[in-house]
Structure formats: C-alpha cells, structure tokens
Short mmCIF file of C-alpha atoms in Angstrom, two decimals:
data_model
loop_
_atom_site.label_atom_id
_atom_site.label_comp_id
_atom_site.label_asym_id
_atom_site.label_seq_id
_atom_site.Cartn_x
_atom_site.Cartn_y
_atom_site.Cartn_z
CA UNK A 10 23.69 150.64 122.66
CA UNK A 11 24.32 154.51 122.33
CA UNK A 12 24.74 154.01 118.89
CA UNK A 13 21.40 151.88 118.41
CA UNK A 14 19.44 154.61 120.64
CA UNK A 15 21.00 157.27 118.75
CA UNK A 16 20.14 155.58 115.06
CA UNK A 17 16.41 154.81 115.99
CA UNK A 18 15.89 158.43 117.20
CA UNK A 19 17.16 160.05 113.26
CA UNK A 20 15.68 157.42 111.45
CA UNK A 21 12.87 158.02 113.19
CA UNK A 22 12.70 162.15 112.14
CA UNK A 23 13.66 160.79 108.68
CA UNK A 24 10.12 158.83 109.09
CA UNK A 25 8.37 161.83 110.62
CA UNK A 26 9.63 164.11 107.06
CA UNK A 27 7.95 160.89 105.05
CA UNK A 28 4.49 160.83 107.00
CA UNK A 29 4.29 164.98 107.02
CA UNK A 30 4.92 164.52 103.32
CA UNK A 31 2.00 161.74 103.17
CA UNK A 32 4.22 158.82 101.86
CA UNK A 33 2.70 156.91 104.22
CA UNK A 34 4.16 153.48 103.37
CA UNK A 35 7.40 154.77 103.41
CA UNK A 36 6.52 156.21 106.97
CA UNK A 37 5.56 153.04 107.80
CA UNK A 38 8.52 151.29 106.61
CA UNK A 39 10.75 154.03 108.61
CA UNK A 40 8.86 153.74 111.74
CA UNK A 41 9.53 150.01 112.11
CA UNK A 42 12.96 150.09 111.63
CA UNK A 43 13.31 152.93 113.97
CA UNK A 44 11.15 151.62 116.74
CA UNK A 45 13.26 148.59 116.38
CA UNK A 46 16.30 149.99 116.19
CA UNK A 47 16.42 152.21 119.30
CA UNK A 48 13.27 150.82 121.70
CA UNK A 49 15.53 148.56 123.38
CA UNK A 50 18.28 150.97 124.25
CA UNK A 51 15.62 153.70 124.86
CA UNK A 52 13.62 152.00 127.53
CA UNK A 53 17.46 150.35 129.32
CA UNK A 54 18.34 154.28 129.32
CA UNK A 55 15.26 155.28 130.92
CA UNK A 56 15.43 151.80 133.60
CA UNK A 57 19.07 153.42 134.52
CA UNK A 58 17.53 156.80 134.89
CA UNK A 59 14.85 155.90 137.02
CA UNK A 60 17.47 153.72 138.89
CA UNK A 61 19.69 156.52 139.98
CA UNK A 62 16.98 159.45 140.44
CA UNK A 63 14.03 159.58 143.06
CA UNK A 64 12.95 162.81 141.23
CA UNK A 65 9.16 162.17 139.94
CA UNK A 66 9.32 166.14 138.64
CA UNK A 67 11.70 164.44 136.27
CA UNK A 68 8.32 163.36 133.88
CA UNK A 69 7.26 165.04 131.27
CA UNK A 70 3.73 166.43 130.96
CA UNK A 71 2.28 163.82 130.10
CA UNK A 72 3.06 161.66 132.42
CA UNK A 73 5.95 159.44 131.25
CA UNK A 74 9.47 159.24 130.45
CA UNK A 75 11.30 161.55 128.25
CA UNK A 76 13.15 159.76 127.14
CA UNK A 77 10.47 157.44 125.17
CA UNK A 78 8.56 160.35 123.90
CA UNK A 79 10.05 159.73 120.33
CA UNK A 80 9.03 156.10 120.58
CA UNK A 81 5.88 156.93 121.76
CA UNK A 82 5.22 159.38 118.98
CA UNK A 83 6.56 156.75 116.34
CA UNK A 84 3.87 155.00 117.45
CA UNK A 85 1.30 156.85 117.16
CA UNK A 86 2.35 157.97 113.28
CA UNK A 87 2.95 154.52 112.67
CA UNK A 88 -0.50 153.76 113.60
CA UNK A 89 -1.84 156.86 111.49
CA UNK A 90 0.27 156.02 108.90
CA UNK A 91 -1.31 152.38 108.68
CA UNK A 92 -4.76 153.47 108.81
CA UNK A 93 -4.40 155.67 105.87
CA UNK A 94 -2.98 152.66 103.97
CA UNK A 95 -6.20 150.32 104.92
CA UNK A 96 -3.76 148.57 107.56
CA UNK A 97 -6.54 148.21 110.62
CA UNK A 98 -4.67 145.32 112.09
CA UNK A 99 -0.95 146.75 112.32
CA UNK A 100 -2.59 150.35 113.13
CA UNK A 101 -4.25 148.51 116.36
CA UNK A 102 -1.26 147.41 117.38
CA UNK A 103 0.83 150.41 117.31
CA UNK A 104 -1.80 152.40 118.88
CA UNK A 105 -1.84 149.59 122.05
CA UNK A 106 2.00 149.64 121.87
CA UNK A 107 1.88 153.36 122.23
CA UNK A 108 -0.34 153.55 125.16
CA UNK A 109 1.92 150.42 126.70
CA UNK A 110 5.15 153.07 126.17
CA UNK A 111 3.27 155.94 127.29
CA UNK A 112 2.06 154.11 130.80
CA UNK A 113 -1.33 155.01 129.56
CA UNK A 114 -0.67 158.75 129.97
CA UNK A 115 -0.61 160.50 126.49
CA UNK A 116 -4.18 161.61 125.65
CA UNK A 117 -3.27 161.42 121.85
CA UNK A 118 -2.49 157.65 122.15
CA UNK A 119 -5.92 156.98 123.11
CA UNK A 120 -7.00 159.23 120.61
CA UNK A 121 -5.18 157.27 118.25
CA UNK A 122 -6.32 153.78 119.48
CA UNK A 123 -10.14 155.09 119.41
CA UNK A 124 -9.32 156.09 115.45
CA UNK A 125 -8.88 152.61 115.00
CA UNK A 126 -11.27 151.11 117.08
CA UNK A 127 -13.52 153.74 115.03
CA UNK A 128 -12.33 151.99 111.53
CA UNK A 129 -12.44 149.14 112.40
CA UNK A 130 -16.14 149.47 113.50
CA UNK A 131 -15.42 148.93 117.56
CA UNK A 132 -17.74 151.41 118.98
CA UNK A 133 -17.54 150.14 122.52
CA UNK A 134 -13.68 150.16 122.27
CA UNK A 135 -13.49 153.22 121.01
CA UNK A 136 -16.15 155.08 123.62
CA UNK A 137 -13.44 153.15 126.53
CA UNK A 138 -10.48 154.91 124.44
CA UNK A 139 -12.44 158.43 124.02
CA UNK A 140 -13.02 158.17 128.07
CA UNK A 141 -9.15 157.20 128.53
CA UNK A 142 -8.40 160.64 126.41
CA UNK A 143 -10.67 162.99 127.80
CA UNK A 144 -9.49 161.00 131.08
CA UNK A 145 -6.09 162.11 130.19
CA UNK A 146 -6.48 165.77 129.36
CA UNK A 147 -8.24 166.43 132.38
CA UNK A 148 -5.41 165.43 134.21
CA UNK A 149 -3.33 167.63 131.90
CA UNK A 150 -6.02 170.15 132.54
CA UNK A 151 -5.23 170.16 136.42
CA UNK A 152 -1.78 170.08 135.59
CA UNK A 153 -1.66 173.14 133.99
CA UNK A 154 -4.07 175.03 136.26
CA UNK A 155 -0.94 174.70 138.97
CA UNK A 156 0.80 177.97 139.73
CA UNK A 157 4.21 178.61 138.99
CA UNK A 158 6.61 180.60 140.37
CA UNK A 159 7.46 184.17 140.03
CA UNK A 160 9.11 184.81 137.07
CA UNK A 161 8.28 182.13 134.98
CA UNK A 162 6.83 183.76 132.31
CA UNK A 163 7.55 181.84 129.12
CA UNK A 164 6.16 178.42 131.34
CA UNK A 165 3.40 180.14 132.42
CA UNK A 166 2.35 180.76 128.73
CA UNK A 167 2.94 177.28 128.04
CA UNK A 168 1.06 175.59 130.37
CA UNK A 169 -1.87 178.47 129.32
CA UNK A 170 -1.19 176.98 126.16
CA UNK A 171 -1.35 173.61 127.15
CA UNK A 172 -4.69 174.09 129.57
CA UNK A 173 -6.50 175.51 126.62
CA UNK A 174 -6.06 173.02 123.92
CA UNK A 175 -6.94 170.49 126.46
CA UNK A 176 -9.74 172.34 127.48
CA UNK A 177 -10.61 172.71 123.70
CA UNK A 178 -10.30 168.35 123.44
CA UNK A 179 -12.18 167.70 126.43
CA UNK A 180 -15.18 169.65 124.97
CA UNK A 181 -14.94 167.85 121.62
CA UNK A 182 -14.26 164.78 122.99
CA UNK A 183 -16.89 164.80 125.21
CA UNK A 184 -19.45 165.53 122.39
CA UNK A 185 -18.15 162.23 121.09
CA UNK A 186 -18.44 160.02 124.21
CA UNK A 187 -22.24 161.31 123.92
CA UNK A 188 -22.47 160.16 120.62
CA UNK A 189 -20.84 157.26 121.00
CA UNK A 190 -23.08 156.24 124.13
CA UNK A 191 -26.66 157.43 122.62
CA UNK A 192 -24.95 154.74 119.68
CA UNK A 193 -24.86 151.95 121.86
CA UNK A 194 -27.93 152.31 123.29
CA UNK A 195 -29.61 151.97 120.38
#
C-alpha cells in the first residue's frame, strides 16, 4: 500500500511538469494513472488517521485532509487538462470527483466544476458552482481574519496572504454570479 501511495503521489508531480508544460494529453494520461495508483491507499491512510486522532486543527485550510490534497489537485488539472483538449465529459467528472475528495471545501474545485459547466453551456450549474466558490473563500476569508499568537510572524503573513487573494476571488467572483443571474433572467 505504501508503495502504491507513494507511486501515485511522483507520478502525479511527473503529470503536474507535463500540464505546466501544456502537454495536456500527456497530463491527462499521467493524472489517471496516478489518481489510480495511489487514491486507494491515500484515502485508507487518511481513514487510519482520522481513526487514531480527535484533533480537527489537524485540517488543512481548506477544509480537508492533507493527506488527499495531491489527489485533489490531480483532479482539478486533470479536469483543466481535459477541457483544453475538447474533453467536456471526462473534465465534468474530475471536477465532481474533486469536490467529492475535497468534502466540498476547496474553492478552486468549484471553480473548476463551474469552468466546465461554463463549456459545456450549463449556466445554472455553473452560477450553483460560482456560489459554492465564493461560498468557500468566504469561509477561508473568516479563517484567515483569526488572530494568531504572538510570535507567529511568518503565519501571520500567510494567512494575510491567504485573506487577500480570497478577498480578491470573492470580488471577481461575485461580479460573475451577477452576470450569471441577470443571464438567467433573461
């Protein structure tokens, strides 16, 4: 299993060199066998985790498990990947796969599935996934807005970081849901 986990994960930075390089179908092709390669082990690693802590500060920012973060992202490149190749069908399915991994709590994976829903001509589903984004970085909004402790400095920056560019996507995204709305009222 560690072996499986640990094989998914590189391929899967092998695919993230192809789809930065835009060789998307080789991205593609990389992505698949990396998400399923090490899913499976990934999500039994992060069941035993969640089995033997009580910790919920043991989340990452957005949400969900570490440990799935690279599947989640895989994902979501997968799904940009596709739509770049004309794929709509595939691309809708990794973005829904990557909001199922991410318990619905990475902003970008609903930014990703309203991309699709956008190509594929959906403009009710992709208002519902612009609201589940702008949904999302509000919450990583609040997050952010929490004090830290004393001398913190270098997470204090970050989560500065963080509050602004989700500050910066709730205002853009926002101008979208208008659109999107004054669209289907027509």
């Amino acid at each position: 299993m560690q072996d499986r986990l640990l094989m998914g994960y590189e391929i899967s930075l092998e695919a993230n060199q192809a789809y930065q390089a835009k060789a998307y179908q080789s991205a593609v092709e990389l992505y698949e066998d990396a998400i399923n390669t090490g899913r499976k082990p990934a999500i039994a690693l992060e069941e035993a985790r969640a089995a033997y802590t009580s910790n919920k500060d043991d989340k990452e920012k957005y949400g969900y498990p570490p440990g799935l973060t690279w599947v989640v992202t895989s994902f979501k490149n997968s799904c940009r990947a596709r739509l770049a190749l004309g794929d709509i069908d595939n691309a809708r399915r990794d973005a829904f796969a990557s909001t199922v991994f991410s318990q619905n709590m990475d902003a970008d994976a609903h930014e990703c599935l309203a991309e699709v829903c956008k190509a594929s001509g959906d403009t009710l589903g992709e208002l519902q996934a612009v609201k589940a984004a702008i949904d999302q970085h509000e919450k990583m909004e609040e997050e952010c807005s929490k004090p830290l402790p004393g001398n913190a400095a270098v997470a204090r920056a970050e989560a500065a970081k963080l509050k602004r560019h989700a500050q910066q996507q709730i205002r853009e995204l926002g101008f979208r849901q208008k659109r999107l709305e004054k669209e289907l009222l027509v």
